[in-house]
Each structure stands twice: as C-alpha cells, then as structure tokens.
Short mmCIF file of C-alpha atoms in Angstrom, two decimals:
data_model
loop_
_atom_site.label_atom_id
_atom_site.label_comp_id
_atom_site.label_asym_id
_atom_site.label_seq_id
_atom_site.Cartn_x
_atom_site.Cartn_y
_atom_site.Cartn_z
CA UNK A 1 23.42 -25.34 86.90
CA UNK A 2 21.62 -26.47 89.98
CA UNK A 3 18.07 -26.77 90.99
CA UNK A 4 17.94 -23.15 92.34
CA UNK A 5 17.11 -20.44 90.08
CA UNK A 6 20.03 -19.16 88.01
CA UNK A 7 18.34 -17.35 85.31
CA UNK A 8 19.54 -14.03 84.24
CA UNK A 9 16.47 -11.84 84.35
CA UNK A 10 17.63 -10.07 81.10
CA UNK A 11 17.12 -13.46 79.31
CA UNK A 12 13.71 -13.87 80.65
CA UNK A 13 12.47 -10.37 79.99
CA UNK A 14 13.79 -10.30 76.34
CA UNK A 15 10.95 -10.82 73.97
CA UNK A 16 10.89 -14.61 72.92
CA UNK A 17 11.36 -15.57 69.42
CA UNK A 18 8.59 -17.65 67.80
CA UNK A 19 7.61 -19.34 64.63
CA UNK A 20 5.84 -17.65 61.94
CA UNK A 21 1.95 -18.10 62.10
CA UNK A 22 0.78 -21.31 60.49
CA UNK A 23 -2.59 -19.53 59.29
CA UNK A 24 -5.07 -16.77 59.92
CA UNK A 25 -7.29 -16.67 62.97
CA UNK A 26 -6.71 -19.38 65.75
CA UNK A 27 -5.45 -22.28 63.59
CA UNK A 28 -4.37 -24.85 66.17
CA UNK A 29 -4.90 -26.08 69.84
CA UNK A 30 -1.90 -23.75 71.05
CA UNK A 31 -2.81 -20.88 68.74
CA UNK A 32 -0.79 -19.57 65.64
CA UNK A 33 2.57 -19.72 67.08
CA UNK A 34 2.34 -22.65 69.72
CA UNK A 35 2.58 -20.02 72.34
CA UNK A 36 -1.54 -19.77 73.08
CA UNK A 37 -1.19 -16.03 72.18
CA UNK A 38 -3.08 -13.79 69.73
CA UNK A 39 -1.07 -10.90 68.17
CA UNK A 40 -3.97 -8.56 69.02
CA UNK A 41 -5.30 -6.20 71.68
CA UNK A 42 -8.57 -5.88 73.51
CA UNK A 43 -10.05 -2.37 72.74
CA UNK A 44 -12.12 -2.72 75.86
CA UNK A 45 -11.13 -5.40 78.43
CA UNK A 46 -14.15 -4.30 80.83
CA UNK A 47 -17.30 -5.97 80.23
CA UNK A 48 -20.51 -3.71 80.14
CA UNK A 49 -23.02 -4.12 83.16
CA UNK A 50 -25.18 -6.57 81.05
CA UNK A 51 -22.05 -8.74 80.25
CA UNK A 52 -20.36 -9.22 76.86
CA UNK A 53 -22.37 -9.65 73.64
CA UNK A 54 -23.17 -13.22 72.86
CA UNK A 55 -23.08 -13.37 69.18
CA UNK A 56 -24.45 -16.99 69.10
CA UNK A 57 -25.08 -19.95 71.41
CA UNK A 58 -25.68 -23.54 70.13
CA UNK A 59 -25.98 -26.95 71.80
CA UNK A 60 -23.25 -29.50 71.24
CA UNK A 61 -22.80 -33.06 71.88
CA UNK A 62 -20.08 -34.06 74.55
CA UNK A 63 -16.30 -33.40 74.46
CA UNK A 64 -13.25 -31.38 75.40
CA UNK A 65 -12.13 -30.36 71.97
CA UNK A 66 -11.48 -26.75 71.51
CA UNK A 67 -12.31 -24.55 68.48
CA UNK A 68 -9.94 -23.79 65.74
CA UNK A 69 -10.69 -20.69 63.42
CA UNK A 70 -9.91 -19.72 59.88
CA UNK A 71 -11.71 -17.42 57.59
CA UNK A 72 -15.50 -17.56 58.06
CA UNK A 73 -15.38 -21.04 59.75
CA UNK A 74 -14.80 -22.71 63.16
CA UNK A 75 -13.96 -26.21 63.55
CA UNK A 76 -14.10 -28.69 66.50
CA UNK A 77 -14.44 -32.47 67.22
CA UNK A 78 -17.76 -33.23 68.75
CA UNK A 79 -18.97 -36.46 70.55
CA UNK A 80 -22.40 -37.40 69.06
CA UNK A 81 -24.51 -40.47 70.13
CA UNK A 82 -25.38 -42.86 67.28
CA UNK A 83 -27.26 -46.10 67.80
CA UNK A 84 -26.28 -46.25 71.55
CA UNK A 85 -22.69 -45.33 71.13
CA UNK A 86 -20.72 -42.14 71.01
CA UNK A 87 -18.91 -41.37 67.72
CA UNK A 88 -16.22 -38.76 67.36
CA UNK A 89 -17.41 -36.23 64.55
CA UNK A 90 -15.49 -33.24 62.75
CA UNK A 91 -17.68 -30.41 62.63
CA UNK A 92 -17.45 -27.25 60.64
CA UNK A 93 -19.63 -24.25 61.87
CA UNK A 94 -20.28 -20.90 60.22
CA UNK A 95 -18.05 -18.42 62.60
CA UNK A 96 -20.71 -15.74 62.66
CA UNK A 97 -23.85 -17.71 63.25
CA UNK A 98 -22.71 -20.96 64.89
CA UNK A 99 -24.69 -22.91 62.18
CA UNK A 100 -23.32 -26.22 61.23
CA UNK A 101 -21.88 -26.23 57.52
CA UNK A 102 -20.76 -29.68 57.42
CA UNK A 103 -19.85 -32.74 59.49
CA UNK A 104 -18.03 -35.85 58.95
CA UNK A 105 -17.74 -39.02 61.19
CA UNK A 106 -14.46 -40.35 62.64
CA UNK A 107 -14.22 -43.33 64.83
CA UNK A 108 -15.99 -44.74 67.73
CA UNK A 109 -13.70 -44.23 70.88
CA UNK A 110 -13.19 -46.06 74.16
CA UNK A 111 -12.37 -43.38 76.68
CA UNK A 112 -11.91 -45.73 79.63
CA UNK A 113 -14.10 -43.32 81.80
CA UNK A 114 -11.33 -40.78 82.30
CA UNK A 115 -13.56 -37.65 81.94
CA UNK A 116 -16.68 -38.89 83.19
CA UNK A 117 -16.70 -39.25 87.01
CA UNK A 118 -14.73 -39.11 90.10
CA UNK A 119 -14.04 -36.44 92.50
CA UNK A 120 -16.81 -33.86 93.13
CA UNK A 121 -17.07 -31.49 90.22
CA UNK A 122 -15.58 -34.06 87.83
CA UNK A 123 -19.10 -35.07 86.37
CA UNK A 124 -20.95 -33.65 83.41
CA UNK A 125 -19.76 -35.92 80.60
CA UNK A 126 -16.93 -37.27 78.62
CA UNK A 127 -15.92 -37.09 74.92
CA UNK A 128 -13.47 -36.10 72.45
CA UNK A 129 -10.19 -34.66 73.93
CA UNK A 130 -8.21 -33.75 70.68
CA UNK A 131 -8.69 -30.51 68.84
CA UNK A 132 -8.34 -30.21 65.13
CA UNK A 133 -5.80 -27.92 63.12
CA UNK A 134 -6.89 -25.88 60.26
CA UNK A 135 -3.97 -24.62 57.86
CA UNK A 136 -3.93 -23.85 54.26
CA UNK A 137 -7.36 -24.98 53.44
CA UNK A 138 -7.03 -28.54 55.20
CA UNK A 139 -8.36 -29.58 58.64
CA UNK A 140 -6.30 -32.25 60.29
CA UNK A 141 -7.45 -34.38 63.15
CA UNK A 142 -5.64 -36.98 65.31
CA UNK A 143 -8.48 -39.00 66.73
CA UNK A 144 -8.82 -41.06 69.92
CA UNK A 145 -7.85 -44.20 68.07
CA UNK A 146 -4.64 -42.55 66.69
CA UNK A 147 -5.85 -42.24 63.18
CA UNK A 148 -4.51 -38.91 61.57
CA UNK A 149 -6.99 -37.35 59.07
CA UNK A 150 -6.87 -34.60 56.57
CA UNK A 151 -10.00 -33.08 55.14
CA UNK A 152 -10.81 -30.32 52.67
CA UNK A 153 -11.88 -27.39 54.91
CA UNK A 154 -14.66 -26.16 52.58
CA UNK A 155 -16.30 -29.46 51.72
CA UNK A 156 -15.46 -31.86 54.58
CA UNK A 157 -14.19 -34.41 51.95
CA UNK A 158 -11.33 -36.58 53.24
CA UNK A 159 -8.12 -36.08 51.48
CA UNK A 160 -6.09 -38.72 53.19
CA UNK A 161 -5.68 -40.61 56.41
CA UNK A 162 -2.95 -42.74 58.34
CA UNK A 163 -3.66 -45.30 60.97
CA UNK A 164 -0.62 -44.89 63.30
CA UNK A 165 -1.68 -47.86 65.21
CA UNK A 166 -1.88 -50.38 62.11
CA UNK A 167 0.70 -48.62 59.77
CA UNK A 168 3.39 -47.57 62.10
CA UNK A 169 3.13 -49.95 65.24
CA UNK A 170 1.33 -47.41 67.22
CA UNK A 171 0.98 -47.77 71.10
CA UNK A 172 -2.29 -46.55 72.44
CA UNK A 173 -2.19 -44.61 75.88
CA UNK A 174 -4.67 -44.99 78.81
CA UNK A 175 -7.67 -42.82 78.13
CA UNK A 176 -6.68 -42.92 74.43
CA UNK A 177 -5.28 -40.03 72.42
CA UNK A 178 -5.75 -36.53 73.62
CA UNK A 179 -2.98 -34.87 71.77
CA UNK A 180 -3.72 -32.57 68.88
CA UNK A 181 -1.84 -32.56 65.62
CA UNK A 182 0.88 -29.85 65.13
CA UNK A 183 1.03 -28.47 61.53
CA UNK A 184 4.18 -26.56 60.91
CA UNK A 185 6.17 -25.67 57.83
CA UNK A 186 4.22 -28.13 55.62
CA UNK A 187 4.23 -31.15 57.92
CA UNK A 188 1.96 -32.69 60.43
CA UNK A 189 3.55 -33.81 63.59
CA UNK A 190 2.32 -36.45 66.04
CA UNK A 191 3.54 -38.97 68.60
CA UNK A 192 2.31 -42.55 69.20
CA UNK A 193 4.05 -44.78 66.81
CA UNK A 194 5.86 -47.93 67.73
CA UNK A 195 9.69 -48.68 68.10
CA UNK A 196 11.79 -46.68 65.81
CA UNK A 197 8.74 -44.77 64.71
CA UNK A 198 7.43 -43.17 67.72
CA UNK A 199 7.64 -39.62 66.64
CA UNK A 200 6.42 -38.85 63.20
CA UNK A 201 6.27 -36.20 60.65
CA UNK A 202 3.89 -36.47 57.48
CA UNK A 203 3.66 -34.18 54.39
CA UNK A 204 0.49 -32.05 54.93
CA UNK A 205 -0.56 -32.18 51.38
CA UNK A 206 -0.01 -35.87 50.40
CA UNK A 207 0.06 -37.67 53.84
CA UNK A 208 3.29 -39.34 52.90
CA UNK A 209 5.70 -40.06 55.70
CA UNK A 210 8.46 -37.60 55.83
CA UNK A 211 10.21 -39.19 58.75
CA UNK A 212 9.70 -41.41 61.92
CA UNK A 213 12.11 -41.81 64.66
CA UNK A 214 12.59 -42.77 68.17
CA UNK A 215 11.39 -45.26 70.74
CA UNK A 216 9.18 -43.05 72.92
CA UNK A 217 5.98 -43.63 74.73
CA UNK A 218 3.34 -40.88 73.93
CA UNK A 219 1.62 -38.83 76.46
CA UNK A 220 -1.57 -36.80 76.03
CA UNK A 221 0.44 -33.58 75.53
CA UNK A 222 0.45 -31.61 72.10
CA UNK A 223 3.69 -30.98 70.64
CA UNK A 224 4.85 -27.39 70.02
CA UNK A 225 7.09 -25.53 67.62
CA UNK A 226 9.74 -23.20 68.99
CA UNK A 227 12.72 -21.23 67.90
CA UNK A 228 15.73 -21.59 70.34
CA UNK A 229 19.00 -19.85 69.58
CA UNK A 230 17.66 -18.90 66.11
CA UNK A 231 16.90 -22.57 65.41
CA UNK A 232 13.50 -23.85 64.61
CA UNK A 233 12.43 -27.04 66.60
CA UNK A 234 9.66 -29.32 67.26
CA UNK A 235 9.42 -30.25 71.05
CA UNK A 236 7.53 -33.41 71.99
CA UNK A 237 6.74 -34.13 75.81
CA UNK A 238 6.80 -37.87 75.95
CA UNK A 239 6.95 -40.31 78.94
CA UNK A 240 10.79 -40.00 79.15
CA UNK A 241 10.59 -36.21 79.20
CA UNK A 242 11.31 -33.41 76.59
CA UNK A 243 12.75 -34.32 73.24
CA UNK A 244 13.37 -31.66 70.59
CA UNK A 245 13.73 -32.38 67.03
CA UNK A 246 14.98 -30.95 63.74
CA UNK A 247 11.62 -30.46 61.84
CA UNK A 248 13.16 -31.33 58.36
CA UNK A 249 15.14 -34.55 59.33
CA UNK A 250 13.75 -35.55 62.84
CA UNK A 251 17.33 -35.50 63.95
CA UNK A 252 17.43 -35.09 67.85
CA UNK A 253 18.71 -31.61 68.94
CA UNK A 254 18.45 -32.10 72.60
CA UNK A 255 16.38 -33.98 75.41
CA UNK A 256 16.04 -33.99 79.04
CA UNK A 257 14.43 -36.62 81.35
CA UNK A 258 11.34 -35.82 83.26
CA UNK A 259 9.08 -37.88 85.54
CA UNK A 260 5.96 -39.44 84.23
CA UNK A 261 2.99 -40.69 86.26
CA UNK A 262 -0.32 -41.91 85.03
CA UNK A 263 -0.77 -38.85 82.46
CA UNK A 264 0.93 -35.75 81.22
CA UNK A 265 -1.35 -33.64 79.21
CA UNK A 266 -0.18 -29.98 79.39
CA UNK A 267 1.94 -28.89 76.48
CA UNK A 268 5.58 -27.56 77.23
CA UNK A 269 5.85 -23.75 77.15
CA UNK A 270 8.87 -22.14 75.43
CA UNK A 271 10.01 -18.60 76.54
CA UNK A 272 13.16 -17.35 75.25
CA UNK A 273 15.91 -20.02 76.11
CA UNK A 274 13.74 -21.75 78.64
CA UNK A 275 11.11 -24.34 78.42
CA UNK A 276 8.41 -24.82 81.26
CA UNK A 277 7.12 -28.51 81.73
CA UNK A 278 4.52 -29.74 84.14
CA UNK A 279 2.25 -32.63 85.12
CA UNK A 280 0.00 -33.89 87.86
CA UNK A 281 0.10 -36.88 89.85
CA UNK A 282 2.78 -35.59 92.16
CA UNK A 283 5.21 -34.68 89.26
CA UNK A 284 5.05 -30.88 89.70
CA UNK A 285 6.39 -28.09 87.43
CA UNK A 286 9.91 -27.36 86.03
CA UNK A 287 11.80 -24.95 84.05
CA UNK A 288 14.73 -26.05 81.78
CA UNK A 289 17.26 -23.75 80.53
CA UNK A 290 18.51 -24.75 76.92
CA UNK A 291 21.92 -23.36 76.45
CA UNK A 292 23.92 -23.34 73.22
CA UNK A 293 26.89 -25.75 73.20
CA UNK A 294 28.82 -25.45 69.91
CA UNK A 295 26.71 -26.91 67.27
CA UNK A 296 24.37 -28.44 69.70
CA UNK A 297 22.49 -27.68 72.89
CA UNK A 298 22.91 -28.22 76.62
CA UNK A 299 19.65 -28.35 78.66
CA UNK A 300 19.59 -28.21 82.45
CA UNK A 301 17.01 -27.62 85.06
CA UNK A 302 16.74 -24.17 86.68
CA UNK A 303 14.16 -25.49 89.23
CA UNK A 304 11.83 -28.43 89.63
CA UNK A 305 9.11 -28.04 92.32
CA UNK A 306 7.81 -31.64 92.96
CA UNK A 307 4.22 -31.76 93.53
CA UNK A 308 3.77 -28.08 93.09
CA UNK A 309 3.29 -25.71 90.27
CA UNK A 310 1.21 -28.58 88.50
CA UNK A 311 -0.89 -28.24 85.39
CA UNK A 312 -3.04 -31.26 84.83
CA UNK A 313 -3.87 -30.36 81.29
CA UNK A 314 -4.18 -26.50 81.47
CA UNK A 315 -1.31 -25.27 79.60
CA UNK A 316 -0.15 -21.79 80.77
CA UNK A 317 0.91 -18.79 78.81
CA UNK A 318 4.25 -16.86 79.16
CA UNK A 319 4.87 -13.27 79.25
CA UNK A 320 7.76 -11.10 80.15
CA UNK A 321 9.26 -13.79 82.35
CA UNK A 322 6.01 -14.94 83.96
CA UNK A 323 3.58 -17.77 83.53
CA UNK A 324 -0.14 -17.38 83.75
CA UNK A 325 -2.52 -20.22 84.08
CA UNK A 326 -4.49 -22.69 85.96
CA UNK A 327 -2.09 -24.49 88.37
CA UNK A 328 -3.88 -27.25 90.33
CA UNK A 329 -4.57 -30.98 90.34
CA UNK A 330 -8.08 -32.35 90.47
CA UNK A 331 -9.27 -29.18 92.30
CA UNK A 332 -12.45 -29.06 90.16
CA UNK A 333 -14.41 -25.78 90.30
CA UNK A 334 -11.94 -24.33 92.82
CA UNK A 335 -8.45 -24.54 91.69
CA UNK A 336 -6.74 -21.13 91.25
CA UNK A 337 -5.37 -19.20 88.32
CA UNK A 338 -1.65 -18.25 89.28
CA UNK A 339 1.08 -15.98 88.24
CA UNK A 340 4.42 -17.72 88.47
CA UNK A 341 7.83 -16.16 87.94
CA UNK A 342 9.77 -18.20 85.55
CA UNK A 343 13.15 -17.54 87.05
CA UNK A 344 12.39 -18.95 90.42
CA UNK A 345 9.00 -20.66 90.48
CA UNK A 346 7.80 -18.28 93.07
CA UNK A 347 3.95 -17.38 93.00
CA UNK A 348 3.31 -13.75 92.40
CA UNK A 349 -0.56 -14.01 92.88
CA UNK A 350 -3.33 -16.42 92.84
CA UNK A 351 -6.92 -16.34 92.54
CA UNK A 352 -9.16 -19.46 93.32
CA UNK A 353 -12.34 -20.59 91.56
CA UNK A 354 -11.21 -21.69 88.20
CA UNK A 355 -10.48 -25.39 88.40
CA UNK A 356 -8.65 -27.13 85.46
CA UNK A 357 -9.87 -24.51 82.91
CA UNK A 358 -7.65 -22.95 80.33
CA UNK A 359 -6.19 -19.43 79.53
CA UNK A 360 -4.97 -17.74 76.40
CA UNK A 361 -3.10 -14.40 75.99
CA UNK A 362 -4.54 -11.61 73.93
CA UNK A 363 -2.26 -8.64 73.95
CA UNK A 364 -1.89 -7.61 77.53
CA UNK A 365 -4.81 -9.59 78.81
CA UNK A 366 -5.56 -13.06 79.85
CA UNK A 367 -8.86 -14.61 78.47
CA UNK A 368 -9.68 -17.41 80.81
CA UNK A 369 -12.46 -20.32 80.65
CA UNK A 370 -13.00 -21.69 84.14
CA UNK A 371 -14.18 -25.34 84.25
CA UNK A 372 -17.69 -24.20 85.37
CA UNK A 373 -18.24 -22.06 82.24
CA UNK A 374 -17.11 -18.75 83.48
CA UNK A 375 -15.36 -16.21 80.96
CA UNK A 376 -12.84 -14.03 82.70
CA UNK A 377 -10.55 -11.26 81.40
CA UNK A 378 -7.64 -10.52 83.77
CA UNK A 379 -4.61 -8.16 83.23
CA UNK A 380 -1.54 -10.06 82.40
CA UNK A 381 0.71 -8.47 85.09
CA UNK A 382 2.75 -9.89 87.90
CA UNK A 383 1.76 -7.02 90.14
CA UNK A 384 -1.84 -8.48 91.41
CA UNK A 385 -4.70 -10.39 90.08
CA UNK A 386 -6.71 -7.57 88.44
CA UNK A 387 -10.05 -8.73 86.84
CA UNK A 388 -11.49 -6.80 84.18
CA UNK A 389 -14.63 -8.69 83.23
CA UNK A 390 -16.43 -11.84 84.36
CA UNK A 391 -19.48 -13.69 82.70
CA UNK A 392 -21.11 -16.82 83.78
CA UNK A 393 -21.41 -18.12 80.12
CA UNK A 394 -21.64 -21.76 79.58
CA UNK A 395 -23.63 -24.70 81.12
CA UNK A 396 -21.67 -27.94 81.44
CA UNK A 397 -18.06 -28.94 82.02
CA UNK A 398 -15.26 -26.91 80.30
CA UNK A 399 -12.03 -28.67 80.01
CA UNK A 400 -11.52 -27.07 76.44
CA UNK A 401 -9.52 -23.85 75.73
CA UNK A 402 -10.92 -20.42 74.40
CA UNK A 403 -9.89 -19.56 70.80
CA UNK A 404 -9.61 -15.88 69.69
CA UNK A 405 -9.87 -14.24 66.24
CA UNK A 406 -10.97 -10.82 65.22
CA UNK A 407 -12.25 -9.43 68.47
CA UNK A 408 -14.32 -12.68 69.31
CA UNK A 409 -13.81 -15.56 71.64
CA UNK A 410 -15.18 -18.95 70.78
CA UNK A 411 -15.67 -21.42 73.78
CA UNK A 412 -17.52 -24.70 74.47
CA UNK A 413 -18.48 -27.13 77.10
CA UNK A 414 -19.77 -30.59 77.32
CA UNK A 415 -23.17 -29.23 76.50
CA UNK A 416 -22.96 -26.02 74.54
CA UNK A 417 -20.74 -23.68 72.50
CA UNK A 418 -20.80 -19.78 72.24
CA UNK A 419 -19.10 -16.82 70.48
CA UNK A 420 -18.65 -13.66 72.45
CA UNK A 421 -17.78 -10.32 71.06
CA UNK A 422 -14.79 -8.63 73.01
CA UNK A 423 -14.26 -5.82 70.66
#
C-alpha cells in the first residue's frame, strides 16, 4: 500500500466496532468507548434565542482537566493555590448543582510553563492536564508526577496508589504527564515506565501490576481501546509511533512508526480497520490501515500529510468515513474546525474561530468547545458546515473537552465550569 489513498469506501462507511461502555455517563476522557461519542441524540440541536439553559456555573481553579460523569457526580482535577504553590486536587461535584461534595489533594506539579504563555491567545493560565476516569465506583487519576491513584467515588478515600517513577523506573516527559488513565476490562492502562516496563496494566480493584512491557518513551496522548477484526486491543501512541497490545497479556499485536517532535498529545482515533494519528510541530496527520495477516496484523499507511491535518491535542471524532475536529497548530482563538475524509485526507469543509478546543459526537451532532469558551453545536455531515447553536459560555482558556450525559453538557475553562441543558 502506498502513501496515496487506497481505502475501499465500503470499509470506511461500515459501522465501526467498539468496546462495550466502561460505565454509565461519560466515564473517561475519550468517553464510554474511547471514541468520544455518546450513544444518544439531541432532541433539539438549535439553541433558543436566549441561549441554552445554564443549569449551574461555578468558579474553578486553574487547569485543563475535563469532566467525567457517573451517576449524580461530576469529577475533575483542579489546580488550587496553597501556601504560594499550585497543588493538583481531585474534586467531586454534585452534577445537578455544581456544588463540591469532596476533594482530595494530589501532588505539587512542575509544569515547565507549557500552558501559561507564548503566542497571542496562549495566556490565561496553566494547570492540571490529565482527566480522571470513573468506573465501577472508583475514580482513577494519573497525575502530573506520574502517580496513579484510585479513590472511592463516594467518599474520596484513597484505595491504592502506584508511583510509576519510583516503582517502575518511570521517565518523565517535558511539561509533565498530561495523559489520562484508560480503564478497560477491569484494568487500568498507562504509559511512562522505564526499560522493560514502559507500558503498564494494573488491576483496577487492587492496584497490583498485571503486566509491564516494552521500552517506549511516553507522549502526552491518552491510550484508547479498540476492536480491530474482532480482536480487542489497547493502542498506545508513544514516541516511536503506534503500539497495539493484547489487553490481557501485554503481548504486542502490531506497531507502526510515526515521527515525534516536542509533544504528541491527541489520542489516536480508530474507525473500522483504520487508525488516524496526528501531532503538531510539523508532524501532521496520517491514516493507518490495519489489515489481518494470518493470526497477526499488517499495518500500513494510507496517507500521511506532513505538517497538515494536525491536531495539537484536540482529538477528533470519526463518523461514517469522516473525521471532525479542531485541526490546527498554535492558532489560538482562530484555528478551524474541519471535516476530513478518512480515505483521502481531503478537507470537505472548514470553519475558523475555534482554536485548539475540543469536540465530541452526540448522535448526529458535534458538540464543540472553542478555546475562548464558546459552546457550538454543528451537524456531523460532510456536505457543509451547518451550525445549529452557539453560546459564548465561559470566561478563561478552554483546552479541555466537553462531557455529555443525560441531555447535559459539562464544560470548564481555567477560570470556571458550567453545566448546560441540551434536552
């Protein structure tokens, strides 16, 4: 297979298989199935003239952690100043009122200034970058210092913790860890360990090590779970490229090299037999076709557009053979949302003004949070950019992702958080 597009359209248009939901609500950074997709529909995509109903609004500390949702609780990691220094704090909120139920301190990070200043539009604060996961009554956090924690979701009491740096020879990354833990099938998956232990799986209940493999250097990208040719896999985006592992044993199922420069932070996106991967700093975006080869797999590039189709940290969503998301690099406040054909990498449409925000898919609609705090609902169709609703919702810088459950969207910035009714 060459760099040109050789995908059969029927493969792309087929409904992709996905792992079963890990929990109710929006339990993890990339949603219930690692696809940033809610199995729901918006009864009314258009906003009323006065804008959508804001259920609650609360001030927050600093940070880029997104919300995760389960039952009547919403969870995030907040940056709170104590005695002149910022500490990461896991916070549980009442999902209906936004009131804090409990909080528990984590570590004191050293962010290296990555989110605080730079190009115009890249001001407005720094803070925690990792999002927790909430599965089966436990909240899991992989903090900036690479300590993996598990807490009781009701009380906030810590059940167990593992310091990947000290216990597994962990190798920290510039700007510290931003990847979120992936909880799947009773295990918690993270990257960042040392030689022979760089990709790790822990028992979700006990915290005991299930397996540790590889000599890979981590990135800021959160791993995903995906079903390829009927086989469940965990896909890590590391500095050498993509590595897919058997979730039970850690055995390697396939790998493919991909360039790394400075930082790779967007998660890979699986769609049918194909995986999209992208990074900034001139790397660009690419689609990999993962073919079945006997008992194994044979990955190969369909296309790679260097320094184009870049997602800095804004992971896109896939639907019916198309990607939708914020494709730009350091275009704060003005970078576009685009629709990109998976088979060719061609741009079907684009709309400027979103910056490095984030998008999720709810039924047939994109729910987008621009980096300046605007909430926008757009039809998920390649025909044209068709906006259904827009509200200037938050003050502060929004590098976090929306979370959706039961007709409500939960969003935050470096200054405040809000819950919006979209029923």
